[in-house]
GROMACS .gro file of C-alpha atoms in nm:
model
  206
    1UNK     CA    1  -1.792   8.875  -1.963
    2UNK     CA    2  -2.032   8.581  -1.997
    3UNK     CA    3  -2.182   8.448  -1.646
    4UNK     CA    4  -2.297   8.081  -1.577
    5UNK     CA    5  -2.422   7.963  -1.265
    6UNK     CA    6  -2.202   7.693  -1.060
    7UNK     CA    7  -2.334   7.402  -0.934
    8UNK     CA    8  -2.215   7.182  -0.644
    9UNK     CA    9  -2.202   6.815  -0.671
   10UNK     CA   10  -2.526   6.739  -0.616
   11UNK     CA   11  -2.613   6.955  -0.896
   12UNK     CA   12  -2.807   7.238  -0.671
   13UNK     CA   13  -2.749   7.584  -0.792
   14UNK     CA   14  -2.521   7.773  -0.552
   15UNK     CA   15  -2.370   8.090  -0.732
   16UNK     CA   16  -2.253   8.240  -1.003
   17UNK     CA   17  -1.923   8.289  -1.207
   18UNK     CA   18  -1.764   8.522  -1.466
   19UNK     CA   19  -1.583   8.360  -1.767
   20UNK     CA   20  -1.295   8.469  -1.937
   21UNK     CA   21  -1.435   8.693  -2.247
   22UNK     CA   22  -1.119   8.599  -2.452
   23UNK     CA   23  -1.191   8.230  -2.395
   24UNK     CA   24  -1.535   8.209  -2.323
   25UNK     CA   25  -1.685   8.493  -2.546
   26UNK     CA   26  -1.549   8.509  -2.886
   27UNK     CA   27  -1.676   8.515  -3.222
   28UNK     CA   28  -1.770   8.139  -3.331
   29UNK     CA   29  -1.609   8.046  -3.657
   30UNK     CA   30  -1.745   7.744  -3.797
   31UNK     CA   31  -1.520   7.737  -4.064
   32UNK     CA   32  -1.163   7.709  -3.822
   33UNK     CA   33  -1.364   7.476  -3.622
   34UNK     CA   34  -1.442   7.239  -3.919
   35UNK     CA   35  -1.061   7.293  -4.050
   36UNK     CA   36  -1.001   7.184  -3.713
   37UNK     CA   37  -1.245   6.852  -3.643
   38UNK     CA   38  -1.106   6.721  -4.025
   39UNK     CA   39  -0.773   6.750  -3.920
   40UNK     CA   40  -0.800   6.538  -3.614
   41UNK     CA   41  -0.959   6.304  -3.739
   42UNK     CA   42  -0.672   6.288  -4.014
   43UNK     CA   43  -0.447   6.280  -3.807
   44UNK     CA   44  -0.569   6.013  -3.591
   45UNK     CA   45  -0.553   5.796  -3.905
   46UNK     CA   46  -0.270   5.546  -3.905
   47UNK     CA   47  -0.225   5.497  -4.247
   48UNK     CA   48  -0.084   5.115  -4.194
   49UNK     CA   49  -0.307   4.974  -4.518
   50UNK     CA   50  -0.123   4.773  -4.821
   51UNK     CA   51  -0.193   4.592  -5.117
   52UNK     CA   52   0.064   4.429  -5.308
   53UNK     CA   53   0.184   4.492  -5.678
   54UNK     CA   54   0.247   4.234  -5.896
   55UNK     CA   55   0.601   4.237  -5.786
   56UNK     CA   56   0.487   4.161  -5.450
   57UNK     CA   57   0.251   3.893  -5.482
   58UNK     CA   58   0.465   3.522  -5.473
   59UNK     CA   59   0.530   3.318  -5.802
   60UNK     CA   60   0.443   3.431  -6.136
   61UNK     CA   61   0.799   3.375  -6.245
   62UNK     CA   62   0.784   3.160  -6.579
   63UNK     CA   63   0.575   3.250  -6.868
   64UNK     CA   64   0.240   3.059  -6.881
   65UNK     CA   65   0.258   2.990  -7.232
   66UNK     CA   66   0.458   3.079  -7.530
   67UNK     CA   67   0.443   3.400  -7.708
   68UNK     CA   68   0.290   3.264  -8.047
   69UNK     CA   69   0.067   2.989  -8.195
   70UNK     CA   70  -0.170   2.905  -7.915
   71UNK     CA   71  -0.424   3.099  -7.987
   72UNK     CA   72  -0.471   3.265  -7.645
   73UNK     CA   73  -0.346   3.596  -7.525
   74UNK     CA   74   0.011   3.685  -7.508
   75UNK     CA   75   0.094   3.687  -7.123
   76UNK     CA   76   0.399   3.693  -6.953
   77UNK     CA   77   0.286   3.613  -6.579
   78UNK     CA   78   0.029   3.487  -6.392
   79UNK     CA   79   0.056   3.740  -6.109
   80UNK     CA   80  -0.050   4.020  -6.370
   81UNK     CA   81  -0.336   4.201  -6.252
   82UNK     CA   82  -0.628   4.075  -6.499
   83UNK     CA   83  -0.529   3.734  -6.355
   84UNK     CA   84  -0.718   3.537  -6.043
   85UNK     CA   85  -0.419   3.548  -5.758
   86UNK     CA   86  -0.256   3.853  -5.882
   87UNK     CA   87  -0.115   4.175  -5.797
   88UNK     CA   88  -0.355   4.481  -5.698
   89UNK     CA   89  -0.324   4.815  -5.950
   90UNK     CA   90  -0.312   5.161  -5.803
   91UNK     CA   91  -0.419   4.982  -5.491
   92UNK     CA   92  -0.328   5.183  -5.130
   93UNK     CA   93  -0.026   5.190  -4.969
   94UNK     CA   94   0.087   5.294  -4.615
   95UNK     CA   95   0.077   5.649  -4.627
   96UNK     CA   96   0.081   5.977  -4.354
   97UNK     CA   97  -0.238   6.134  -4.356
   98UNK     CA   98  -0.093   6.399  -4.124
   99UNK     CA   99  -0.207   6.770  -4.140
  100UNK     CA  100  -0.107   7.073  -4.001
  101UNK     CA  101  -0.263   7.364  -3.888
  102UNK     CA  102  -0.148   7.640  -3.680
  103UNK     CA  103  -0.114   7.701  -3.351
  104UNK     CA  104  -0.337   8.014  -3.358
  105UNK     CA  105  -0.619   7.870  -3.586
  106UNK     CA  106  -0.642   7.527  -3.347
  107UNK     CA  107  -0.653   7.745  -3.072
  108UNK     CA  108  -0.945   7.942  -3.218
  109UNK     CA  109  -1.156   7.648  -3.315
  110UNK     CA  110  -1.171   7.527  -2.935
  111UNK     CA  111  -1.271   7.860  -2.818
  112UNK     CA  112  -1.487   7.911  -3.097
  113UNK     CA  113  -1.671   7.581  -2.932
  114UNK     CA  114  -1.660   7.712  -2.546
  115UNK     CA  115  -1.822   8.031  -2.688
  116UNK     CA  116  -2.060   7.783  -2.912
  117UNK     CA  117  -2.155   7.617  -2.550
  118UNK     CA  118  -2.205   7.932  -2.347
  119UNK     CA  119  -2.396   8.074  -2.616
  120UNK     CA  120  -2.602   7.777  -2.654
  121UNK     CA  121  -2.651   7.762  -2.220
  122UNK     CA  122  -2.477   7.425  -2.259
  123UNK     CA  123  -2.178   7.478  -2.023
  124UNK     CA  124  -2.233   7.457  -1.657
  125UNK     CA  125  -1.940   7.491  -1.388
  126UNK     CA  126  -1.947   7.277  -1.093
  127UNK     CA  127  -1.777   7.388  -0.748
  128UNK     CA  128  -1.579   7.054  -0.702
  129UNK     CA  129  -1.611   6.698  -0.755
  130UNK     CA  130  -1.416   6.479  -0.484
  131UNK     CA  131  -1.483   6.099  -0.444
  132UNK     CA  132  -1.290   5.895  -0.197
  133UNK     CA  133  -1.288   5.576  -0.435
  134UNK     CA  134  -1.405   5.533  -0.806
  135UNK     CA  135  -1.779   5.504  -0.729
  136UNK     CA  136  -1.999   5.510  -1.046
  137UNK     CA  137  -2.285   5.499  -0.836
  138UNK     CA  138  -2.175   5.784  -0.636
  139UNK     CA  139  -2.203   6.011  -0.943
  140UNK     CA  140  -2.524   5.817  -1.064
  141UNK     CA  141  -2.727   5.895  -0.712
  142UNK     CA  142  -2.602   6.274  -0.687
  143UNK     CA  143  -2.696   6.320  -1.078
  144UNK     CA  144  -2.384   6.523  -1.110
  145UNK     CA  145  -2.406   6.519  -1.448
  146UNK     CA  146  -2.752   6.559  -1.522
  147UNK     CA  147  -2.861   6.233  -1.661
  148UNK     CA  148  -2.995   6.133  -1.877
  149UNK     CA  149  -2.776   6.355  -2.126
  150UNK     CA  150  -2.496   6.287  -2.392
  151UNK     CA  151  -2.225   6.469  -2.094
  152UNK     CA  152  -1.804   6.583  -2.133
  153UNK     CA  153  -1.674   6.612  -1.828
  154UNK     CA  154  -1.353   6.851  -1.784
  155UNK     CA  155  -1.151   6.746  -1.443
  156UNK     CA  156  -0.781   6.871  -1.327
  157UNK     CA  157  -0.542   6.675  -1.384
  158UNK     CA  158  -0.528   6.423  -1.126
  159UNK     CA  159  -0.918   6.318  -1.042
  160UNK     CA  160  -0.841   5.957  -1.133
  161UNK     CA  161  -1.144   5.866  -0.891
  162UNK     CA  162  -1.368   6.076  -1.061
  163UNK     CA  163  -1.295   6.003  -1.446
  164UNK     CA  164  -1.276   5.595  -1.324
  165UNK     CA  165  -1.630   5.657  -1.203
  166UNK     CA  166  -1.782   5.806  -1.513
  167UNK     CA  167  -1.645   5.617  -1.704
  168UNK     CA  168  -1.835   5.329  -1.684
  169UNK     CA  169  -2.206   5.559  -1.749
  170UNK     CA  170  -2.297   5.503  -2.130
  171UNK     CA  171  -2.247   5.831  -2.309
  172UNK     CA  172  -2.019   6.008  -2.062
  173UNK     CA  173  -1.681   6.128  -2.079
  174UNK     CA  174  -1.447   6.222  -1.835
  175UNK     CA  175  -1.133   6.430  -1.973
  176UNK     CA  176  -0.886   6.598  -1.806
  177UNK     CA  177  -0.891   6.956  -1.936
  178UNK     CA  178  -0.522   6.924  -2.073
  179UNK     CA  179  -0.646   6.674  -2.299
  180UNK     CA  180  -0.933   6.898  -2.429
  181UNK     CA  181  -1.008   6.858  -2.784
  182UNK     CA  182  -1.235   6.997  -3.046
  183UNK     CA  183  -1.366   6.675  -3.128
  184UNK     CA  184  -1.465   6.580  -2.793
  185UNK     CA  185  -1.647   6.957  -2.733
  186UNK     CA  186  -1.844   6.902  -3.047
  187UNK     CA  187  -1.973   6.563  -3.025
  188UNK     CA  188  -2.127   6.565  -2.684
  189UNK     CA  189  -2.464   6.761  -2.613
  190UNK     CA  190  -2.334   6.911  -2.285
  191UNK     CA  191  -1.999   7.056  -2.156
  192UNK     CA  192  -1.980   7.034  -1.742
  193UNK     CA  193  -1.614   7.211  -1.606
  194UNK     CA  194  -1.508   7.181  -1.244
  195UNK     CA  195  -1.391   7.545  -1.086
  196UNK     CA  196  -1.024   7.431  -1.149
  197UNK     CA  197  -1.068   7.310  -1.486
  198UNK     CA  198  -1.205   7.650  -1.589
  199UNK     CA  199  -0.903   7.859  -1.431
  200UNK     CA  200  -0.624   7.600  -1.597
  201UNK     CA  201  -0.829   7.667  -1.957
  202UNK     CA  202  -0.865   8.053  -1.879
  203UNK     CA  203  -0.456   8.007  -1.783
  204UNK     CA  204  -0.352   7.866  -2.099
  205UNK     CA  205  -0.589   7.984  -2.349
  206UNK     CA  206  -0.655   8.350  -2.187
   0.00000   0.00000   0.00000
C-alpha cells in the first residue's frame, strides 16, 4: 500500500497514512486517461454554432437578371453562395459533440492519475482544514497549500468556508471530492486531499 505523510493545516508534518492500493496504486494508463481528458472536454462543448444556407439567409427571391442575352452569368438568386450577402456552404450547424465511455474505463483514468500523483510524490493528505469564515488570508498566512504552486484542493462536501477562501488565490482550486475530475487532476502541478476526502474516494472508488 502506498504511504504519504499527513500534514496539519499549517502544513507541519505530523504522521503518516496508508492509501488504498486499488485506488491509490494501480497501473497508470495513459492511454484511458487521454480517452478520458478528450472526452470531457467534448462533452463540455455546447455545440450551439450556426450558419445559415441560402434558404436561410432573407431575400434572394426574384431572379437578378434574365436567363439569356445579357451577357453575364446565368443566376437565379442573389443569396447563392458565390454572392456578397449570401448563404454559407457546408458551414456548421448545432450539433452534440457528446461521447461516451464506460463506466469502468472513466473510472480507471482517475485512478490511473491518483497513482500518477503518488508516484510522482505530488499528493499530500492534510489532517483537516476548518475555518470559521471564508478567510483567504487565513489559508495564505498558514501556507496550507504550499504556495507558491499550481494547487487542487479536494474538500468533503460541505467546506463552503474553505473552497470560498481559496478561491480567490490565483492558480488554486478548491473541489469537493464528489466533483473530482480527470481534467482537474491533470492540469494542476499538485494534488492536496483532506483525511475525509481520501476515505469518501477510497469509499467509492475502492
Amino acid at each position: 500500500m502506498p504511504t504519504v505523510a499527513t500534514y496539519n493545516q499549517s502544513g507541519v508534518k505530523v504522521g503518516e497514512i496508508q492509501l488504498n492500493d486499488a485506488v491509490f496504486g494501480v497501473e497508470v494508463n495513459e492511454a484511458v486517461m487521454h480517452q478520458a481528458v478528450v472526452r470531457q472536454l467534448s462533452n463540455e462543448r455546447l455545440g450551439t454554432h450556426a450558419t445559415k444556407t441560402r434558404g436561410m439567409v432573407r431575400g434572394g427571391g426574384r431572379k437578378p437578371w434574365k436567363q439569356k442575352g445579357t451577357g453575364r452569368a446565368r443566376s437565379g438568386s442573389s443569396r447563392s453562395p458565390i454572392w456578397i450577402g449570401g448563404g454559407t456552404t457546408f458551414g456548421p450547424q448545432p450539433r452534440s459533440y457528446y461521447k461516451a465511455m464506460p463506466r469502468k474505463a472513466r473510472r480507471l483514468a482517475v485512478k490511473s492519475a491518483l497513482s500518477d500523483k503518488v508516484n510522482n510524490s505530488e499528493l499530500y493528505v492534510l489532517e483537516e482544514i476548518t475555518l470559521a469564515a471564508p478567510k483567504t488570508k487565513e489559508v495564505v498566512k498558514h501556507n496550507i497549500l504550499q504556495l507558491p504552486s499550481n494547487p487542487l484542493l479536494f474538500i468533503t462536501e460541505g467546506d463552503v468556508n474553505v473552497e470560498r477562501s481559496a478561491r480567490n488565490i490565483q492558480g488554486v482550486k478548491a473541489l469537493a471530492c464528489e466533483g473530482m475530475n480527470i481534467f482537474d487532476l491533470l492540469h494542476y502541478d499538485k494534488l492536496f486531499i483532506t483525511k475525509g476526502a481520501v476515505a469518501k474516494i477510497e469509499e467509492v472508488l475502492g
